[in-house]
mmCIF file of C-alpha atoms in Angstrom:
data_model
loop_
_atom_site.group_PDB
_atom_site.id
_atom_site.type_symbol
_atom_site.label_atom_id
_atom_site.label_comp_id
_atom_site.label_asym_id
_atom_site.label_seq_id
_atom_site.Cartn_x
_atom_site.Cartn_y
_atom_site.Cartn_z
ATOM 1 C CA MET A 443 -192.540 -57.220 -8.693
ATOM 2 C CA ILE A 444 -195.636 -59.428 -8.925
ATOM 3 C CA LEU A 445 -196.637 -60.932 -12.268
ATOM 4 C CA TYR A 446 -200.414 -61.048 -12.707
ATOM 5 C CA PRO A 447 -201.632 -63.461 -15.417
ATOM 6 C CA ALA A 448 -204.720 -61.932 -17.028
ATOM 7 C CA ILE A 449 -207.986 -63.675 -17.739
ATOM 8 C CA ASP A 450 -210.233 -61.383 -19.762
ATOM 9 C CA LEU A 451 -213.817 -62.648 -19.896
ATOM 10 C CA LYS A 452 -216.155 -62.176 -22.858
ATOM 11 C CA ASP A 453 -219.329 -64.218 -23.229
ATOM 12 C CA GLY A 454 -218.068 -66.672 -20.600
ATOM 13 C CA GLN A 455 -214.791 -67.368 -22.401
ATOM 14 C CA ALA A 456 -211.177 -66.341 -21.764
ATOM 15 C CA VAL A 457 -210.209 -63.984 -24.588
ATOM 16 C CA ARG A 458 -207.774 -61.247 -25.482
ATOM 17 C CA LEU A 459 -208.693 -58.086 -27.313
ATOM 18 C CA LEU A 460 -206.522 -55.993 -29.600
ATOM 19 C CA LYS A 461 -206.294 -52.419 -28.282
ATOM 20 C CA GLY A 462 -209.596 -52.828 -26.449
ATOM 21 C CA GLU A 463 -211.703 -53.547 -29.543
ATOM 22 C CA MET A 464 -214.480 -55.997 -28.622
ATOM 23 C CA ASP A 465 -214.845 -57.143 -32.232
ATOM 24 C CA LYS A 466 -211.151 -58.082 -32.278
ATOM 25 C CA ALA A 467 -211.339 -60.801 -29.643
ATOM 26 C CA THR A 468 -209.329 -64.003 -29.809
ATOM 27 C CA VAL A 469 -210.721 -66.881 -27.749
ATOM 28 C CA PHE A 470 -207.946 -68.703 -25.891
ATOM 29 C CA ASN A 471 -209.957 -70.926 -23.579
ATOM 30 C CA ASP A 472 -213.677 -71.639 -23.325
ATOM 31 C CA ASP A 473 -213.175 -72.766 -19.712
ATOM 32 C CA PRO A 474 -211.785 -69.796 -17.755
ATOM 33 C CA ALA A 475 -211.612 -71.761 -14.500
ATOM 34 C CA SER A 476 -209.403 -74.341 -16.196
ATOM 35 C CA GLN A 477 -207.197 -71.531 -17.488
ATOM 36 C CA ALA A 478 -206.923 -70.113 -13.976
ATOM 37 C CA ALA A 479 -205.904 -73.525 -12.660
ATOM 38 C CA GLN A 480 -203.160 -73.761 -15.303
ATOM 39 C CA PHE A 481 -201.756 -70.403 -14.226
ATOM 40 C CA VAL A 482 -201.827 -71.406 -10.568
ATOM 41 C CA GLU A 483 -200.159 -74.755 -11.302
ATOM 42 C CA ALA A 484 -197.351 -72.798 -12.988
ATOM 43 C CA GLY A 485 -196.816 -70.926 -9.733
ATOM 44 C CA CYS A 486 -198.570 -67.552 -10.037
ATOM 45 C CA GLU A 487 -199.428 -65.795 -6.778
ATOM 46 C CA TRP A 488 -202.214 -63.554 -8.106
ATOM 47 C CA LEU A 489 -204.772 -63.503 -10.932
ATOM 48 C CA HIS A 490 -206.049 -60.455 -12.800
ATOM 49 C CA LEU A 491 -209.637 -60.853 -14.042
ATOM 50 C CA VAL A 492 -211.609 -58.526 -16.313
ATOM 51 C CA ASP A 493 -215.319 -58.708 -17.110
ATOM 52 C CA LEU A 494 -215.182 -57.178 -20.588
ATOM 53 C CA ASN A 495 -218.925 -57.360 -21.211
ATOM 54 C CA GLY A 496 -219.471 -55.854 -17.779
ATOM 55 C CA ALA A 497 -217.248 -52.882 -18.587
ATOM 56 C CA PHE A 498 -219.619 -51.946 -21.401
ATOM 57 C CA ALA A 499 -222.843 -52.917 -19.621
ATOM 58 C CA GLY A 500 -221.958 -51.105 -16.402
ATOM 59 C CA GLU A 501 -222.787 -54.167 -14.313
ATOM 60 C CA PRO A 502 -221.361 -57.688 -13.889
ATOM 61 C CA VAL A 503 -222.056 -59.934 -16.891
ATOM 62 C CA ASN A 504 -219.517 -62.756 -16.539
ATOM 63 C CA ALA A 505 -220.249 -63.394 -12.866
ATOM 64 C CA ALA A 506 -220.655 -67.146 -13.357
ATOM 65 C CA ALA A 507 -217.202 -67.436 -14.922
ATOM 66 C CA VAL A 508 -215.616 -65.355 -12.156
ATOM 67 C CA GLU A 509 -217.313 -67.421 -9.458
ATOM 68 C CA ALA A 510 -216.118 -70.626 -11.118
ATOM 69 C CA ILE A 511 -212.542 -69.311 -11.035
ATOM 70 C CA LEU A 512 -212.824 -68.358 -7.366
ATOM 71 C CA GLU A 513 -214.135 -71.833 -6.538
ATOM 72 C CA ARG A 514 -211.395 -73.570 -8.547
ATOM 73 C CA VAL A 515 -208.250 -71.811 -7.301
ATOM 74 C CA ASN A 516 -207.017 -70.492 -3.980
ATOM 75 C CA VAL A 517 -204.717 -67.628 -4.990
ATOM 76 C CA PRO A 518 -205.915 -64.051 -4.544
ATOM 77 C CA ALA A 519 -207.663 -62.473 -7.526
ATOM 78 C CA GLN A 520 -208.542 -58.931 -8.531
ATOM 79 C CA LEU A 521 -211.454 -58.076 -10.834
ATOM 80 C CA GLY A 522 -212.375 -55.068 -12.937
ATOM 81 C CA GLY A 523 -215.221 -54.361 -15.350
ATOM 82 C CA GLY A 524 -218.737 -53.154 -14.526
ATOM 83 C CA ILE A 525 -218.152 -52.565 -10.812
ATOM 84 C CA ARG A 526 -219.838 -49.232 -10.222
ATOM 85 C CA ASP A 527 -221.680 -49.265 -6.894
ATOM 86 C CA MET A 528 -221.092 -50.246 -3.267
ATOM 87 C CA ALA A 529 -223.484 -53.196 -3.411
ATOM 88 C CA THR A 530 -221.517 -54.796 -6.256
ATOM 89 C CA ILE A 531 -218.208 -54.128 -4.525
ATOM 90 C CA GLU A 532 -219.406 -55.697 -1.289
ATOM 91 C CA ARG A 533 -220.953 -58.677 -3.095
ATOM 92 C CA TRP A 534 -217.730 -59.500 -4.949
ATOM 93 C CA LEU A 535 -215.540 -59.203 -1.875
ATOM 94 C CA LYS A 536 -217.909 -61.480 0.046
ATOM 95 C CA LYS A 537 -217.636 -64.031 -2.756
ATOM 96 C CA GLY A 538 -213.893 -64.227 -2.209
ATOM 97 C CA LEU A 539 -212.282 -61.638 -4.455
ATOM 98 C CA LYS A 540 -209.218 -60.135 -2.833
ATOM 99 C CA ARG A 541 -209.489 -56.821 -4.659
ATOM 100 C CA VAL A 542 -211.944 -54.953 -6.882
ATOM 101 C CA ILE A 543 -210.785 -52.555 -9.577
ATOM 102 C CA LEU A 544 -212.753 -49.338 -10.104
ATOM 103 C CA GLY A 545 -212.156 -47.666 -13.451
ATOM 104 C CA THR A 546 -215.032 -45.706 -14.951
ATOM 105 C CA VAL A 547 -216.351 -44.596 -11.562
ATOM 106 C CA ALA A 548 -212.924 -43.242 -10.644
ATOM 107 C CA VAL A 549 -213.646 -40.530 -13.214
ATOM 108 C CA GLU A 550 -217.427 -40.281 -12.969
ATOM 109 C CA ASN A 551 -217.930 -40.832 -9.244
ATOM 110 C CA PRO A 552 -214.643 -40.458 -7.336
ATOM 111 C CA ALA A 553 -216.558 -40.221 -4.055
ATOM 112 C CA LEU A 554 -217.498 -43.885 -4.487
ATOM 113 C CA VAL A 555 -213.823 -44.833 -4.731
ATOM 114 C CA ARG A 556 -213.119 -42.997 -1.493
ATOM 115 C CA GLU A 557 -216.098 -44.565 0.250
ATOM 116 C CA ALA A 558 -215.160 -48.060 -0.900
ATOM 117 C CA ALA A 559 -211.469 -47.677 -0.027
ATOM 118 C CA GLY A 560 -212.471 -46.549 3.449
ATOM 119 C CA ALA A 561 -214.944 -49.376 3.931
ATOM 120 C CA PHE A 562 -212.671 -52.098 2.551
ATOM 121 C CA PRO A 563 -209.031 -51.187 3.318
ATOM 122 C CA GLY A 564 -206.509 -52.780 0.993
ATOM 123 C CA GLN A 565 -209.198 -54.236 -1.256
ATOM 124 C CA VAL A 566 -209.947 -51.393 -3.677
ATOM 125 C CA ALA A 567 -207.746 -50.528 -6.650
ATOM 126 C CA VAL A 568 -208.180 -47.817 -9.264
ATOM 127 C CA GLY A 569 -207.922 -48.800 -12.909
ATOM 128 C CA ILE A 570 -206.584 -46.010 -15.106
ATOM 129 C CA ASP A 571 -206.818 -46.806 -18.809
ATOM 130 C CA ALA A 572 -205.373 -44.263 -21.191
ATOM 131 C CA ARG A 573 -204.809 -43.363 -24.815
ATOM 132 C CA ASN A 574 -202.066 -40.821 -25.417
ATOM 133 C CA GLY A 575 -202.023 -39.793 -21.774
ATOM 134 C CA LEU A 576 -205.786 -39.195 -21.500
ATOM 135 C CA VAL A 577 -208.111 -41.421 -19.496
ATOM 136 C CA ALA A 578 -210.718 -43.555 -21.303
ATOM 137 C CA THR A 579 -213.813 -44.994 -19.608
ATOM 138 C CA ARG A 580 -216.762 -47.362 -20.184
ATOM 139 C CA GLY A 581 -214.815 -50.245 -21.641
ATOM 140 C CA TRP A 582 -212.366 -47.779 -23.231
ATOM 141 C CA ALA A 583 -215.164 -46.608 -25.544
ATOM 142 C CA GLU A 584 -215.317 -43.047 -24.206
ATOM 143 C CA GLU A 585 -212.336 -40.731 -24.055
ATOM 144 C CA THR A 586 -212.062 -37.938 -21.514
ATOM 145 C CA ASP A 587 -209.865 -34.882 -21.175
ATOM 146 C CA VAL A 588 -208.542 -36.118 -17.813
ATOM 147 C CA GLN A 589 -204.780 -36.543 -17.543
ATOM 148 C CA VAL A 590 -203.543 -39.845 -16.119
ATOM 149 C CA THR A 591 -201.314 -38.287 -13.477
ATOM 150 C CA ASP A 592 -203.983 -35.821 -12.364
ATOM 151 C CA LEU A 593 -206.482 -38.638 -11.786
ATOM 152 C CA ALA A 594 -203.938 -40.757 -9.921
ATOM 153 C CA ARG A 595 -202.873 -37.907 -7.672
ATOM 154 C CA SER A 596 -206.495 -37.151 -6.784
ATOM 155 C CA PHE A 597 -206.615 -40.452 -4.887
ATOM 156 C CA GLU A 598 -203.344 -40.039 -2.986
ATOM 157 C CA ASP A 599 -205.153 -39.654 0.339
ATOM 158 C CA ALA A 600 -207.999 -42.093 -0.355
ATOM 159 C CA GLY A 601 -206.309 -45.273 0.810
ATOM 160 C CA VAL A 602 -206.568 -47.200 -2.458
ATOM 161 C CA ALA A 603 -204.476 -50.371 -2.611
ATOM 162 C CA ALA A 604 -203.044 -49.886 -6.096
ATOM 163 C CA ILE A 605 -203.343 -48.152 -9.442
ATOM 164 C CA ILE A 606 -203.549 -50.426 -12.458
ATOM 165 C CA TYR A 607 -202.307 -48.413 -15.409
ATOM 166 C CA THR A 608 -203.103 -49.637 -18.911
ATOM 167 C CA ASP A 609 -201.799 -48.093 -22.113
ATOM 168 C CA ILE A 610 -204.673 -49.012 -24.439
ATOM 169 C CA ASN A 611 -202.647 -48.653 -27.621
ATOM 170 C CA ARG A 612 -200.234 -51.305 -26.347
ATOM 171 C CA ASP A 613 -202.840 -53.714 -24.988
ATOM 172 C CA GLY A 614 -202.871 -57.031 -26.821
ATOM 173 C CA ALA A 615 -200.584 -55.627 -29.523
ATOM 174 C CA MET A 616 -197.444 -57.520 -28.430
ATOM 175 C CA GLN A 617 -195.399 -54.358 -29.001
ATOM 176 C CA GLY A 618 -193.996 -53.932 -25.507
ATOM 177 C CA PRO A 619 -195.306 -51.789 -22.638
ATOM 178 C CA ASN A 620 -195.141 -48.023 -22.462
ATOM 179 C CA ILE A 621 -192.287 -48.066 -19.974
ATOM 180 C CA GLU A 622 -191.672 -44.326 -19.994
ATOM 181 C CA ALA A 623 -195.280 -43.404 -19.173
ATOM 182 C CA THR A 624 -195.619 -46.175 -16.598
ATOM 183 C CA ALA A 625 -192.431 -45.154 -14.814
ATOM 184 C CA ALA A 626 -193.461 -41.496 -14.858
ATOM 185 C CA LEU A 627 -196.764 -42.346 -13.202
ATOM 186 C CA ALA A 628 -195.161 -44.582 -10.573
ATOM 187 C CA ASN A 629 -192.684 -41.838 -9.718
ATOM 188 C CA ALA A 630 -195.443 -39.228 -9.513
ATOM 189 C CA VAL A 631 -197.572 -40.946 -6.856
ATOM 190 C CA SER A 632 -197.055 -42.871 -3.637
ATOM 191 C CA ILE A 633 -199.797 -45.406 -4.475
ATOM 192 C CA PRO A 634 -198.397 -48.732 -5.746
ATOM 193 C CA VAL A 635 -198.622 -48.956 -9.557
ATOM 194 C CA ILE A 636 -199.249 -52.118 -11.573
ATOM 195 C CA ALA A 637 -198.345 -51.969 -15.269
ATOM 196 C CA SER A 638 -200.707 -53.346 -17.901
ATOM 197 C CA GLY A 639 -200.718 -53.465 -21.674
ATOM 198 C CA GLY A 640 -198.086 -54.705 -24.082
ATOM 199 C CA VAL A 641 -196.003 -57.048 -21.928
ATOM 200 C CA SER A 642 -194.907 -59.490 -24.623
ATOM 201 C CA SER A 643 -191.643 -61.037 -23.432
ATOM 202 C CA LEU A 644 -189.408 -61.669 -20.456
ATOM 203 C CA ASP A 645 -187.306 -58.696 -21.587
ATOM 204 C CA ASP A 646 -190.391 -56.472 -21.243
ATOM 205 C CA LEU A 647 -190.942 -57.640 -17.682
ATOM 206 C CA LEU A 648 -187.326 -57.106 -16.732
ATOM 207 C CA ALA A 649 -187.379 -53.656 -18.338
ATOM 208 C CA LEU A 650 -190.388 -52.728 -16.200
ATOM 209 C CA ARG A 651 -188.715 -54.101 -13.086
ATOM 210 C CA ASP A 652 -185.589 -52.072 -13.807
ATOM 211 C CA CYS A 653 -187.305 -48.895 -15.067
ATOM 212 C CA GLY A 654 -186.199 -46.771 -12.137
ATOM 213 C CA ALA A 655 -189.678 -46.559 -10.618
ATOM 214 C CA PRO A 656 -191.137 -48.607 -7.753
ATOM 215 C CA LEU A 657 -193.584 -50.737 -9.756
ATOM 216 C CA ASP A 658 -195.648 -53.132 -7.658
ATOM 217 C CA GLY A 659 -196.405 -55.526 -10.491
ATOM 218 C CA ALA A 660 -197.153 -56.168 -14.146
ATOM 219 C CA ILE A 661 -200.057 -57.827 -15.944
ATOM 220 C CA SER A 662 -199.636 -60.085 -18.962
ATOM 221 C CA GLY A 663 -202.228 -61.869 -21.038
ATOM 222 C CA ARG A 664 -201.723 -62.566 -24.710
ATOM 223 C CA ALA A 665 -198.002 -63.293 -24.358
ATOM 224 C CA LEU A 666 -198.781 -66.060 -21.874
ATOM 225 C CA TYR A 667 -201.446 -67.564 -24.127
ATOM 226 C CA ASP A 668 -199.308 -67.311 -27.258
ATOM 227 C CA GLY A 669 -196.290 -68.814 -25.521
ATOM 228 C CA ALA A 670 -194.135 -65.721 -26.094
ATOM 229 C CA LEU A 671 -193.760 -65.523 -22.309
ATOM 230 C CA ASP A 672 -193.242 -68.649 -20.220
ATOM 231 C CA LEU A 673 -194.974 -68.150 -16.873
ATOM 232 C CA LYS A 674 -192.677 -70.389 -14.837
ATOM 233 C CA GLU A 675 -189.580 -68.776 -16.331
ATOM 234 C CA ALA A 676 -190.970 -65.285 -15.765
ATOM 235 C CA LEU A 677 -191.891 -65.976 -12.148
ATOM 236 C CA ALA A 678 -188.422 -67.394 -11.503
ATOM 237 C CA ALA A 679 -186.760 -64.351 -13.086
ATOM 238 C CA LEU A 680 -188.817 -61.925 -10.967
ATOM 239 C CA SER A 681 -188.393 -63.747 -7.674
ATOM 240 C CA PRO A 682 -185.955 -62.032 -5.292
#
């Protein structure tokens, strides 16, 4: 199971939100590229990047910060937030991103997900963010009546690389991940699932690894910044 350190970008800084609320942001580093380098020096094999402003704006906003990260480190990175058309997808992949994450458009324009996954095999993931089992879009500001599992299953034949599942109520709250819901999703689809939201300790990571579902990875942010989770120790514990 891969551990993805998260760098959430707001106004050019690395921050963490509480349950997706933009006005509840804690700044952890005003130099995101430096933060990325610290994660890589600790041994991480992937980075998870989110353009928070972009998720609300519907277009990239923190592009300069993302580009600085890509120039600074050489591990693969995935990015979500404000990626809603083929031109943006292609531009990011050309700039060196390994994978783009499509969230809002997975609900509003699923044909785009299929087109992108076909055009860029292995480089398109679907981000499914949910409150109480229902998908939320546009920076988590809009709730839908779409069930998580229904949305995931709709892309079974699309060739997407992964599903990144976030339980919004757990995100940034340091209360542990929603293991039951994450495992249920991973067991319901053949697409690799990456868990996000609430990973606050090594015990949480090990619980996800041993949840009885084939999870591909887990994302952690605040716990790494707060020191509740030691990245080197976590990577060692997850290595085969």
